[in-house]
PDB file of C-alpha atoms in Angstrom:
ATOM      1  CA  MET A   1       7.774  26.187 -25.262  1.00 70.00           C
ATOM      2  CA  LYS A   2       6.791  23.877 -22.420  1.00 80.00           C
ATOM      3  CA  ASP A   3       7.071  20.150 -22.958  1.00 85.00           C
ATOM      4  CA  PHE A   4       3.681  19.003 -21.702  1.00 89.00           C
ATOM      5  CA  TYR A   5       4.512  15.362 -22.382  1.00 87.00           C
ATOM      6  CA  SER A   6       7.537  15.526 -20.096  1.00 85.00           C
ATOM      7  CA  GLU A   7       5.453  17.395 -17.539  1.00 86.00           C
ATOM      8  CA  LEU A   8       2.967  14.498 -17.406  1.00 89.00           C
ATOM      9  CA  GLU A   9       5.733  11.874 -17.715  1.00 86.00           C
ATOM     10  CA  VAL A  10       4.277  10.275 -20.853  1.00 88.00           C
ATOM     11  CA  LYS A  11       5.532   9.716 -24.388  1.00 88.00           C
ATOM     12  CA  PRO A  12       4.290  11.830 -27.311  1.00 87.00           C
ATOM     13  CA  ASP A  13       2.350   8.838 -28.663  1.00 87.00           C
ATOM     14  CA  ALA A  14       0.619   8.175 -25.340  1.00 89.00           C
ATOM     15  CA  THR A  15      -3.084   7.338 -25.475  1.00 92.00           C
ATOM     16  CA  SER A  16      -5.728   9.541 -23.867  1.00 91.00           C
ATOM     17  CA  GLU A  17      -6.161   6.941 -21.120  1.00 91.00           C
ATOM     18  CA  GLU A  18      -2.425   6.897 -20.375  1.00 91.00           C
ATOM     19  CA  ILE A  19      -2.376  10.691 -20.186  1.00 92.00           C
ATOM     20  CA  LYS A  20      -5.360  10.712 -17.846  1.00 92.00           C
ATOM     21  CA  GLU A  21      -3.884   8.010 -15.606  1.00 91.00           C
ATOM     22  CA  SER A  22      -0.508   9.766 -15.370  1.00 90.00           C
ATOM     23  CA  TYR A  23      -2.166  13.111 -14.629  1.00 91.00           C
ATOM     24  CA  ARG A  24      -4.243  11.643 -11.811  1.00 90.00           C
ATOM     25  CA  ARG A  25      -1.178  10.029 -10.254  1.00 88.00           C
ATOM     26  CA  LEU A  26       0.953  13.178 -10.455  1.00 86.00           C
ATOM     27  CA  ALA A  27      -1.862  15.510  -9.383  1.00 86.00           C
ATOM     28  CA  LYS A  28      -2.342  13.421  -6.263  1.00 84.00           C
ATOM     29  CA  GLU A  29       1.400  13.399  -5.578  1.00 80.00           C
ATOM     30  CA  TYR A  30       1.863  17.147  -6.043  1.00 80.00           C
ATOM     31  CA  HIS A  31      -1.433  18.430  -4.681  1.00 83.00           C
ATOM     32  CA  PRO A  32      -0.729  21.421  -2.381  1.00 81.00           C
ATOM     33  CA  ASP A  33      -3.401  20.262   0.063  1.00 82.00           C
ATOM     34  CA  ARG A  34      -1.141  17.347   1.016  1.00 75.00           C
ATOM     35  CA  LEU A  35       1.500  19.691   2.442  1.00 71.00           C
ATOM     36  CA  PRO A  36       1.426  19.663   6.239  1.00 68.00           C
ATOM     37  CA  PRO A  37       1.466  22.842   8.343  1.00 68.00           C
ATOM     38  CA  GLY A  38       4.893  24.406   8.667  1.00 64.00           C
ATOM     39  CA  THR A  39       6.064  23.534   5.153  1.00 62.00           C
ATOM     40  CA  PRO A  40       8.841  25.990   4.147  1.00 62.00           C
ATOM     41  CA  GLU A  41       7.667  28.660   1.713  1.00 69.00           C
ATOM     42  CA  LYS A  42      10.084  27.597  -1.043  1.00 66.00           C
ATOM     43  CA  ALA A  43       8.836  24.053  -0.967  1.00 66.00           C
ATOM     44  CA  ARG A  44       5.209  25.210  -0.947  1.00 71.00           C
ATOM     45  CA  ARG A  45       5.760  27.528  -3.933  1.00 77.00           C
ATOM     46  CA  TYR A  46       7.481  24.763  -5.876  1.00 74.00           C
ATOM     47  CA  ILE A  47       4.652  22.309  -5.284  1.00 80.00           C
ATOM     48  CA  GLU A  48       1.967  24.895  -6.162  1.00 85.00           C
ATOM     49  CA  GLU A  49       3.770  25.800  -9.405  1.00 85.00           C
ATOM     50  CA  LYS A  50       4.259  22.144 -10.251  1.00 84.00           C
ATOM     51  CA  PHE A  51       0.560  21.453  -9.675  1.00 87.00           C
ATOM     52  CA  LYS A  52      -0.436  24.367 -11.940  1.00 90.00           C
ATOM     53  CA  SER A  53       1.914  23.096 -14.659  1.00 89.00           C
ATOM     54  CA  LEU A  54       0.314  19.653 -14.468  1.00 89.00           C
ATOM     55  CA  GLN A  55      -3.155  21.164 -14.831  1.00 92.00           C
ATOM     56  CA  GLU A  56      -2.045  23.265 -17.795  1.00 92.00           C
ATOM     57  CA  ALA A  57      -0.434  20.259 -19.521  1.00 91.00           C
ATOM     58  CA  TYR A  58      -3.495  18.079 -18.968  1.00 92.00           C
ATOM     59  CA  SER A  59      -5.912  20.747 -20.212  1.00 93.00           C
ATOM     60  CA  VAL A  60      -4.060  20.755 -23.547  1.00 92.00           C
ATOM     61  CA  LEU A  61      -3.228  17.067 -23.990  1.00 92.00           C
ATOM     62  CA  SER A  62      -6.662  15.844 -22.918  1.00 92.00           C
ATOM     63  CA  ASP A  63      -8.355  17.915 -25.627  1.00 91.00           C
ATOM     64  CA  PRO A  64      -7.873  16.312 -29.103  1.00 90.00           C
ATOM     65  CA  VAL A  65      -8.049  19.670 -30.936  1.00 88.00           C
ATOM     66  CA  LYS A  66      -5.668  21.467 -28.560  1.00 90.00           C
ATOM     67  CA  ARG A  67      -3.302  18.514 -28.559  1.00 90.00           C
ATOM     68  CA  LYS A  68      -3.108  18.432 -32.354  1.00 87.00           C
ATOM     69  CA  ALA A  69      -2.323  22.143 -32.500  1.00 86.00           C
ATOM     70  CA  TYR A  70       0.255  21.770 -29.711  1.00 86.00           C
ATOM     71  CA  ASP A  71       1.939  18.832 -31.464  1.00 86.00           C
ATOM     72  CA  SER A  72       2.287  20.880 -34.667  1.00 83.00           C
ATOM     73  CA  GLN A  73       3.880  23.792 -32.803  1.00 83.00           C
ATOM     74  CA  ARG A  74       6.112  21.503 -30.818  1.00 77.00           C
ATOM     75  CA  LEU A  75       7.468  19.642 -33.844  1.00 77.00           C
ATOM     76  CA  SER A  76       8.175  22.808 -35.804  1.00 74.00           C
ATOM     77  CA  GLN A  77       9.937  24.467 -32.871  1.00 71.00           C
ATOM     78  CA  THR A  78      12.155  21.494 -32.053  1.00 61.00           C
ATOM     79  CA  LYS A  79      13.426  20.919 -35.591  1.00 56.00           C
ATOM     80  CA  GLY A  80      17.169  21.245 -35.658  1.00 48.00           C
ATOM     81  CA  ASN A  81      17.283  20.688 -31.912  1.00 51.00           C
ATOM     82  CA  GLU A  82      16.292  17.029 -31.792  1.00 47.00           C
ATOM     83  CA  ARG A  83      16.540  15.170 -28.548  1.00 46.00           C
ATOM     84  CA  ASP A  84      14.791  12.257 -26.903  1.00 44.00           C
ATOM     85  CA  LEU A  85      11.200  13.439 -26.840  1.00 38.00           C
ATOM     86  CA  GLY A  86       8.801  12.109 -24.305  1.00 39.00           C
ATOM     87  CA  LEU A  87      11.500  11.213 -21.772  1.00 38.00           C
ATOM     88  CA  LYS A  88      11.418  13.317 -18.656  1.00 40.00           C
ATOM     89  CA  ALA A  89      14.599  15.360 -18.371  1.00 39.00           C
ATOM     90  CA  LYS A  90      16.453  14.796 -15.172  1.00 43.00           C
ATOM     91  CA  PRO A  91      16.173  17.990 -13.087  1.00 43.00           C
ATOM     92  CA  SER A  92      19.211  19.615 -11.534  1.00 42.00           C
ATOM     93  CA  TYR A  93      19.287  20.496  -7.875  1.00 43.00           C
ATOM     94  CA  SER A  94      21.254  22.987  -5.855  1.00 44.00           C
ATOM     95  CA  THR A  95      21.601  24.367  -2.369  1.00 44.00           C
ATOM     96  CA  GLN A  96      20.716  27.944  -1.531  1.00 44.00           C
ATOM     97  CA  ASP A  97      24.267  29.165  -2.124  1.00 45.00           C
ATOM     98  CA  GLY A  98      24.318  27.608  -5.607  1.00 47.00           C
ATOM     99  CA  SER A  99      26.601  24.687  -4.796  1.00 48.00           C
ATOM    100  CA  THR A 100      25.823  21.157  -5.925  1.00 53.00           C
ATOM    101  CA  TRP A 101      23.074  19.508  -3.908  1.00 59.00           C
ATOM    102  CA  PRO A 102      24.534  16.414  -2.210  1.00 73.00           C
ATOM    103  CA  PHE A 103      21.277  14.436  -2.234  1.00 75.00           C
ATOM    104  CA  ASP A 104      20.016  12.701  -5.374  1.00 78.00           C
ATOM    105  CA  PRO A 105      16.178  12.890  -5.314  1.00 75.00           C
ATOM    106  CA  ASP A 106      15.790  10.378  -8.147  1.00 77.00           C
ATOM    107  CA  LYS A 107      17.927   7.770  -6.361  1.00 82.00           C
ATOM    108  CA  ILE A 108      16.128   8.425  -3.069  1.00 81.00           C
ATOM    109  CA  GLN A 109      12.698   8.139  -4.644  1.00 80.00           C
ATOM    110  CA  LYS A 110      13.670   4.904  -6.381  1.00 85.00           C
ATOM    111  CA  ALA A 111      15.069   3.472  -3.133  1.00 86.00           C
ATOM    112  CA  ALA A 112      11.887   4.345  -1.237  1.00 84.00           C
ATOM    113  CA  GLU A 113       9.763   2.725  -3.927  1.00 85.00           C
ATOM    114  CA  GLU A 114      11.932  -0.408  -3.895  1.00 89.00           C
ATOM    115  CA  ILE A 115      11.584  -0.787  -0.123  1.00 88.00           C
ATOM    116  CA  GLU A 116       7.837  -0.295  -0.388  1.00 87.00           C
ATOM    117  CA  LEU A 117       7.794  -2.874  -3.189  1.00 89.00           C
ATOM    118  CA  ARG A 118       9.580  -5.331  -0.896  1.00 91.00           C
ATOM    119  CA  ARG A 119       6.874  -4.790   1.711  1.00 90.00           C
ATOM    120  CA  ARG A 120       4.133  -5.425  -0.812  1.00 90.00           C
ATOM    121  CA  ARG A 121       5.838  -8.544  -2.157  1.00 93.00           C
ATOM    122  CA  ILE A 122       6.059 -10.001   1.336  1.00 93.00           C
ATOM    123  CA  GLU A 123       2.372  -9.351   1.986  1.00 92.00           C
ATOM    124  CA  THR A 124       1.295 -10.581  -1.454  1.00 92.00           C
ATOM    125  CA  ASN A 125       3.409 -13.726  -1.180  1.00 93.00           C
ATOM    126  CA  TYR A 126       1.918 -14.776   2.150  1.00 93.00           C
ATOM    127  CA  ASN A 127      -1.620 -13.725   1.247  1.00 92.00           C
ATOM    128  CA  GLN A 128      -1.362 -16.008  -1.789  1.00 93.00           C
ATOM    129  CA  LYS A 129      -0.119 -18.862   0.401  1.00 93.00           C
ATOM    130  CA  ILE A 130      -3.077 -18.362   2.765  1.00 94.00           C
ATOM    131  CA  GLU A 131      -5.513 -18.408  -0.148  1.00 93.00           C
ATOM    132  CA  GLN A 132      -3.884 -21.625  -1.382  1.00 94.00           C
ATOM    133  CA  VAL A 133      -4.477 -23.203   2.033  1.00 94.00           C
ATOM    134  CA  LYS A 134      -8.146 -22.171   1.925  1.00 92.00           C
ATOM    135  CA  SER A 135      -8.546 -23.535  -1.600  1.00 93.00           C
ATOM    136  CA  GLU A 136      -6.904 -26.809  -0.616  1.00 94.00           C
ATOM    137  CA  VAL A 137      -9.148 -27.327   2.419  1.00 93.00           C
ATOM    138  CA  LYS A 138     -12.191 -26.513   0.289  1.00 92.00           C
ATOM    139  CA  ARG A 139     -11.221 -29.210  -2.227  1.00 93.00           C
ATOM    140  CA  ASN A 140     -10.595 -31.748   0.524  1.00 93.00           C
ATOM    141  CA  LEU A 141     -13.899 -30.991   2.234  1.00 92.00           C
ATOM    142  CA  ILE A 142     -15.796 -31.451  -1.013  1.00 92.00           C
ATOM    143  CA  LEU A 143     -14.007 -34.771  -1.569  1.00 93.00           C
ATOM    144  CA  ILE A 144     -15.448 -36.160   1.685  1.00 91.00           C
ATOM    145  CA  GLY A 145     -18.965 -35.139   0.690  1.00 88.00           C
ATOM    146  CA  ILE A 146     -19.260 -31.621   2.163  1.00 88.00           C
ATOM    147  CA  LYS A 147     -21.472 -29.247   0.181  1.00 85.00           C
ATOM    148  CA  GLU A 148     -19.534 -26.576  -1.717  1.00 89.00           C
ATOM    149  CA  GLU A 149     -21.236 -23.715   0.171  1.00 87.00           C
ATOM    150  CA  ASP A 150     -20.215 -25.315   3.497  1.00 86.00           C
ATOM    151  CA  ALA A 151     -16.653 -26.169   2.456  1.00 90.00           C
ATOM    152  CA  ARG A 152     -14.940 -23.369   4.382  1.00 91.00           C
ATOM    153  CA  VAL A 153     -12.345 -23.094   7.108  1.00 92.00           C
ATOM    154  CA  ASP A 154     -14.744 -21.200   9.387  1.00 89.00           C
ATOM    155  CA  TYR A 155     -17.882 -23.304   8.876  1.00 85.00           C
ATOM    156  CA  THR A 156     -19.332 -24.995  11.993  1.00 79.00           C
ATOM    157  CA  PHE A 157     -20.190 -28.615  11.248  1.00 78.00           C
ATOM    158  CA  LEU A 158     -22.901 -30.494  13.182  1.00 65.00           C
ATOM    159  CA  THR A 159     -23.912 -34.116  12.851  1.00 62.00           C
ATOM    160  CA  ARG A 160     -27.544 -35.169  12.409  1.00 62.00           C
ATOM    161  CA  ASP A 161     -27.679 -36.214  16.081  1.00 63.00           C
ATOM    162  CA  GLU A 162     -26.206 -32.881  17.207  1.00 64.00           C
ATOM    163  CA  ASN A 163     -28.888 -31.046  15.219  1.00 61.00           C
ATOM    164  CA  ILE A 164     -31.586 -33.094  16.949  1.00 61.00           C
ATOM    165  CA  GLN A 165     -30.071 -32.397  20.367  1.00 68.00           C
ATOM    166  CA  SER A 166     -29.836 -28.718  19.496  1.00 70.00           C
ATOM    167  CA  CYS A 167     -33.499 -28.741  18.489  1.00 67.00           C
ATOM    168  CA  PHE A 168     -34.636 -30.100  21.861  1.00 71.00           C
ATOM    169  CA  VAL A 169     -32.375 -27.734  23.814  1.00 76.00           C
ATOM    170  CA  PHE A 170     -33.691 -24.627  22.063  1.00 74.00           C
ATOM    171  CA  LEU A 171     -37.279 -25.886  22.273  1.00 72.00           C
ATOM    172  CA  PHE A 172     -36.931 -26.451  26.018  1.00 76.00           C
ATOM    173  CA  LEU A 173     -35.379 -23.013  26.538  1.00 83.00           C
ATOM    174  CA  GLY A 174     -38.119 -21.453  24.440  1.00 78.00           C
ATOM    175  CA  LEU A 175     -40.850 -23.024  26.571  1.00 79.00           C
ATOM    176  CA  LEU A 176     -39.124 -21.794  29.730  1.00 81.00           C
ATOM    177  CA  ALA A 177     -39.005 -18.305  28.264  1.00 80.00           C
ATOM    178  CA  PHE A 178     -42.752 -18.395  27.471  1.00 78.00           C
ATOM    179  CA  LEU A 179     -43.524 -19.560  31.016  1.00 79.00           C
ATOM    180  CA  GLY A 180     -41.358 -16.792  32.418  1.00 81.00           C
ATOM    181  CA  GLY A 181     -43.200 -14.116  30.484  1.00 81.00           C
ATOM    182  CA  TRP A 182     -40.433 -13.538  27.916  1.00 80.00           C
ATOM    183  CA  GLY A 183     -42.590 -14.244  24.907  1.00 80.00           C
ATOM    184  CA  TRP A 184     -40.401 -12.639  22.229  1.00 82.00           C
ATOM    185  CA  ILE A 185     -37.291 -14.455  23.462  1.00 84.00           C
ATOM    186  CA  GLY A 186     -39.244 -17.703  23.568  1.00 76.00           C
ATOM    187  CA  ALA A 187     -40.420 -17.170  19.995  1.00 83.00           C
ATOM    188  CA  ILE A 188     -36.830 -16.699  18.800  1.00 85.00           C
ATOM    189  CA  LEU A 189     -35.658 -19.834  20.618  1.00 78.00           C
ATOM    190  CA  VAL A 190     -38.524 -21.891  19.214  1.00 77.00           C
ATOM    191  CA  LEU A 191     -37.695 -20.604  15.720  1.00 82.00           C
ATOM    192  CA  ILE A 192     -34.092 -21.732  16.162  1.00 76.00           C
ATOM    193  CA  ALA A 193     -35.384 -25.110  17.348  1.00 70.00           C
ATOM    194  CA  LEU A 194     -37.493 -25.444  14.197  1.00 73.00           C
ATOM    195  CA  VAL A 195     -34.475 -24.630  12.004  1.00 69.00           C
ATOM    196  CA  SER A 196     -32.464 -27.325  13.805  1.00 64.00           C
ATOM    197  CA  ALA A 197     -35.349 -29.761  13.373  1.00 65.00           C
ATOM    198  CA  TRP A 198     -35.552 -28.994   9.661  1.00 65.00           C
ATOM    199  CA  SER A 199     -31.802 -29.632   9.303  1.00 61.00           C
ATOM    200  CA  ALA A 200     -32.060 -32.854  11.258  1.00 54.00           C
ATOM    201  CA  PHE A 201     -35.145 -34.400   9.633  1.00 53.00           C
ATOM    202  CA  PHE A 202     -35.496 -32.895   6.161  1.00 52.00           C
ATOM    203  CA  GLU A 203     -31.929 -32.208   5.064  1.00 53.00           C
ATOM    204  CA  SER A 204     -29.414 -34.925   4.525  1.00 50.00           C
ATOM    205  CA  GLY A 205     -26.988 -33.516   7.096  1.00 65.00           C
ATOM    206  CA  TYR A 206     -23.533 -34.900   7.688  1.00 77.00           C
ATOM    207  CA  SER A 207     -22.526 -38.136   9.315  1.00 79.00           C
ATOM    208  CA  LYS A 208     -20.397 -38.261  12.426  1.00 81.00           C
ATOM    209  CA  GLU A 209     -17.471 -39.547  10.370  1.00 87.00           C
ATOM    210  CA  GLN A 210     -17.807 -36.685   7.869  1.00 87.00           C
ATOM    211  CA  VAL A 211     -17.912 -34.071  10.629  1.00 86.00           C
ATOM    212  CA  GLU A 212     -14.854 -35.520  12.360  1.00 89.00           C
ATOM    213  CA  LYS A 213     -12.869 -35.516   9.105  1.00 93.00           C
ATOM    214  CA  ALA A 214     -14.079 -32.010   8.256  1.00 92.00           C
ATOM    215  CA  LYS A 215     -13.095 -30.636  11.665  1.00 91.00           C
ATOM    216  CA  SER A 216      -9.677 -32.277  11.374  1.00 94.00           C
ATOM    217  CA  LEU A 217      -9.119 -30.667   7.965  1.00 94.00           C
ATOM    218  CA  GLN A 218     -10.247 -27.299   9.311  1.00 93.00           C
ATOM    219  CA  GLU A 219      -7.916 -27.470  12.320  1.00 95.00           C
ATOM    220  CA  ARG A 220      -4.948 -28.307  10.119  1.00 95.00           C
ATOM    221  CA  ALA A 221      -5.812 -25.436   7.772  1.00 95.00           C
ATOM    222  CA  LYS A 222      -6.209 -22.975  10.660  1.00 95.00           C
ATOM    223  CA  SER A 223      -2.810 -23.988  12.047  1.00 96.00           C
ATOM    224  CA  GLU A 224      -1.174 -23.518   8.656  1.00 95.00           C
ATOM    225  CA  ILE A 225      -2.829 -20.126   8.151  1.00 95.00           C
ATOM    226  CA  GLU A 226      -1.685 -19.029  11.597  1.00 95.00           C
ATOM    227  CA  LEU A 227       1.865 -20.138  10.733  1.00 95.00           C
ATOM    228  CA  ARG A 228       1.815 -18.168   7.466  1.00 94.00           C
ATOM    229  CA  GLU A 229       0.560 -15.069   9.293  1.00 94.00           C
ATOM    230  CA  LYS A 230       3.411 -15.357  11.797  1.00 95.00           C
ATOM    231  CA  GLU A 231       5.953 -15.777   8.994  1.00 95.00           C
ATOM    232  CA  LYS A 232       4.578 -12.719   7.206  1.00 94.00           C
ATOM    233  CA  SER A 233       4.723 -10.681  10.389  1.00 94.00           C
ATOM    234  CA  SER A 234       8.287 -11.851  11.004  1.00 94.00           C
ATOM    235  CA  GLU A 235       9.515 -10.860   7.525  1.00 93.00           C
ATOM    236  CA  LEU A 236       7.828  -7.463   7.734  1.00 92.00           C
ATOM    237  CA  SER A 237       9.376  -6.919  11.164  1.00 93.00           C
ATOM    238  CA  GLN A 238      12.819  -7.827   9.807  1.00 94.00           C
ATOM    239  CA  LEU A 239      12.448  -5.253   7.043  1.00 92.00           C
ATOM    240  CA  THR A 240      11.336  -2.623   9.540  1.00 91.00           C
ATOM    241  CA  LEU A 241      14.241  -3.466  11.854  1.00 93.00           C
ATOM    242  CA  TYR A 242      16.679  -3.184   8.960  1.00 92.00           C
ATOM    243  CA  CYS A 243      15.378   0.287   8.070  1.00 91.00           C
ATOM    244  CA  ARG A 244      15.453   1.296  11.713  1.00 91.00           C
ATOM    245  CA  SER A 245      19.038   0.085  12.180  1.00 93.00           C
ATOM    246  CA  ARG A 246      20.265   2.127   9.186  1.00 91.00           C
ATOM    247  CA  ILE A 247      18.494   5.246  10.440  1.00 88.00           C
ATOM    248  CA  ASP A 248      19.985   4.795  13.918  1.00 90.00           C
ATOM    249  CA  TYR A 249      23.415   4.353  12.346  1.00 92.00           C
ATOM    250  CA  PHE A 250      23.188   7.730  10.628  1.00 88.00           C
ATOM    251  CA  LYS A 251      21.850   9.306  13.809  1.00 86.00           C
ATOM    252  CA  SER A 252      25.005   8.133  15.576  1.00 88.00           C
ATOM    253  CA  LEU A 253      27.496   9.641  13.115  1.00 85.00           C
ATOM    254  CA  PRO A 254      29.452  12.760  14.166  1.00 83.00           C
ATOM    255  CA  LEU A 255      28.067  15.939  12.638  1.00 73.00           C
ATOM    256  CA  GLU A 256      31.402  16.785  11.011  1.00 73.00           C
ATOM    257  CA  SER A 257      31.267  13.549   8.992  1.00 78.00           C
ATOM    258  CA  LEU A 258      28.085  14.596   7.158  1.00 75.00           C
ATOM    259  CA  SER A 259      29.910  16.424   4.388  1.00 76.00           C
ATOM    260  CA  PRO A 260      28.517  16.888   0.865  1.00 75.00           C
ATOM    261  CA  GLU A 261      31.170  14.459  -0.393  1.00 80.00           C
ATOM    262  CA  PHE A 262      30.099  11.822   2.117  1.00 84.00           C
ATOM    263  CA  ILE A 263      26.395  12.280   1.292  1.00 82.00           C
ATOM    264  CA  SER A 264      26.820  12.204  -2.489  1.00 82.00           C
ATOM    265  CA  GLY A 265      28.766   8.937  -2.181  1.00 87.00           C
ATOM    266  CA  LEU A 266      25.895   7.183  -0.406  1.00 88.00           C
ATOM    267  CA  SER A 267      23.424   4.913  -2.154  1.00 90.00           C
ATOM    268  CA  GLY A 268      19.904   6.190  -2.709  1.00 87.00           C
ATOM    269  CA  GLU A 269      18.700   3.962   0.119  1.00 89.00           C
ATOM    270  CA  ASP A 270      21.235   5.361   2.582  1.00 90.00           C
ATOM    271  CA  GLN A 271      20.479   8.922   1.500  1.00 87.00           C
ATOM    272  CA  LEU A 272      16.844   8.170   2.302  1.00 85.00           C
ATOM    273  CA  PHE A 273      17.775   6.858   5.752  1.00 88.00           C
ATOM    274  CA  LEU A 274      20.106   9.817   6.328  1.00 86.00           C
ATOM    275  CA  LEU A 275      17.310  12.288   5.601  1.00 81.00           C
ATOM    276  CA  THR A 276      15.075  10.469   8.066  1.00 81.00           C
ATOM    277  CA  ALA A 277      17.876  10.467  10.646  1.00 82.00           C
ATOM    278  CA  ILE A 278      18.360  14.217  10.216  1.00 77.00           C
ATOM    279  CA  LYS A 279      14.711  14.808  11.067  1.00 74.00           C
ATOM    280  CA  GLU A 280      15.073  12.659  14.198  1.00 76.00           C
ATOM    281  CA  ARG A 281      18.452  13.855  15.478  1.00 74.00           C
ATOM    282  CA  ALA A 282      18.337  15.674  18.798  1.00 67.00           C
ATOM    283  CA  ASP A 283      21.266  17.829  17.627  1.00 64.00           C
ATOM    284  CA  ALA A 284      19.718  18.645  14.245  1.00 55.00           C
ATOM    285  CA  GLU A 285      19.901  22.373  14.973  1.00 58.00           C
ATOM    286  CA  LYS A 286      23.696  22.122  14.924  1.00 60.00           C
ATOM    287  CA  LEU A 287      23.767  20.743  11.410  1.00 57.00           C
ATOM    288  CA  LYS A 288      24.814  22.822   8.430  1.00 53.00           C
ATOM    289  CA  GLU A 289      22.028  24.976   7.061  1.00 52.00           C
ATOM    290  CA  ASP A 290      21.880  23.017   3.814  1.00 49.00           C
ATOM    291  CA  LEU A 291      21.303  19.743   5.659  1.00 56.00           C
ATOM    292  CA  LYS A 292      18.591  21.296   7.826  1.00 49.00           C
ATOM    293  CA  LEU A 293      16.985  22.633   4.666  1.00 49.00           C
ATOM    294  CA  ALA A 294      17.083  19.171   3.095  1.00 51.00           C
ATOM    295  CA  ALA A 295      15.101  17.760   6.008  1.00 48.00           C
ATOM    296  CA  GLY A 296      12.980  20.866   6.487  1.00 45.00           C
ATOM    297  CA  ILE A 297      11.494  20.893   2.990  1.00 42.00           C
ATOM    298  CA  ALA A 298      11.147  17.109   2.917  1.00 42.00           C
ATOM    299  CA  VAL A 299       7.439  17.189   2.161  1.00 35.00           C
ATOM    300  CA  GLY A 300       6.477  17.946  -1.402  1.00 37.00           C
ATOM    301  CA  ILE A 301       7.479  14.939  -3.464  1.00 37.00           C
ATOM    302  CA  GLY A 302       6.674  12.431  -0.737  1.00 44.00           C
ATOM    303  CA  ILE A 303       9.946  10.478  -0.702  1.00 42.00           C
ATOM    304  CA  LEU A 304       9.965   9.783   3.023  1.00 45.00           C
ATOM    305  CA  ALA A 305       6.191   9.504   3.209  1.00 45.00           C
ATOM    306  CA  VAL A 306       6.482   6.148   1.481  1.00 41.00           C
ATOM    307  CA  LEU A 307       8.168   4.655   4.522  1.00 41.00           C
ATOM    308  CA  PHE A 308       7.718   6.730   7.601  1.00 43.00           C
ATOM    309  CA  GLY A 309       4.786   9.076   7.112  1.00 41.00           C
ATOM    310  CA  LEU A 310       7.212  11.960   6.645  1.00 36.00           C
ATOM    311  CA  GLY A 311       7.867  13.833   3.417  1.00 35.00           C
ATOM    312  CA  GLY A 312      10.700  14.234   0.971  1.00 35.00           C
ATOM    313  CA  GLY A 313      11.089  17.091  -1.457  1.00 33.00           C
ATOM    314  CA  PHE A 314      13.686  19.263  -3.178  1.00 30.00           C
ATOM    315  CA  TYR A 315      13.528  22.429  -5.160  1.00 29.00           C
ATOM    316  CA  PRO A 316      14.852  22.441  -8.725  1.00 30.00           C
ATOM    317  CA  HIS A 317      16.306  25.253 -10.764  1.00 28.00           C
TER     318      HIS A 317
END
């Protein structure tokens, strides 16, 4: 009897919402349409079967009546053979000749997710710092008498005198446009002049001192934001360079050193980089068939897609 809970990676007491959320995530991850052209047939069959199993599990667990009947059958069948229910059993993997597969998909997937998490943390950290700068400049602008809706880093401040000057400039240009036969342009310029006049004579406007302080606060905030953006870019570049250096290292290793013993002794992160290196090696055709297969079917589960837009997948037995 199939364990639908394990199939959807949820516990037996999972709520309907948790089941739905897990199904959507897994269905997206294992959808056959995501496989690029040239995917090996074994990998394609595995992904298609996995996708069908997910649909079957969801059709039962999402229906309260079917789920209740399934739970009754499941409990009666597993009596006397108790084990940790709801925890996804770790799949075993093998090469085509039946020997132990040197790569550990779980470790690789975890490593890829951790690197992606590092990327997101860097971006989130600096985005929060930038928002803090914007909030700080907003508070400071309000403290000097700037209206809340104008208290922004990108707002253009004009003094009362500048508004009056602007009014006369646009009015003059509008009259020139009328005289030159450009009536619609003149009308627009006159309208702008009227808006400037309204701001100058009927709104309170900002004093010269307020505008100078506001512009100073804005410039400081813009400089700090630019600095944070550069720091974020630098940290992301360092992470990318680190990944690239490890991949290049594995590309440089002699082919004879890439034994199953060597591979199985690597961390999940280095196994991830090794798989990427295999796909990039100019002498990849000289590699053992099992290693070429590892890179060739690297599509279905999406291990390498997390980092490099490639794929990572293995076939279980």
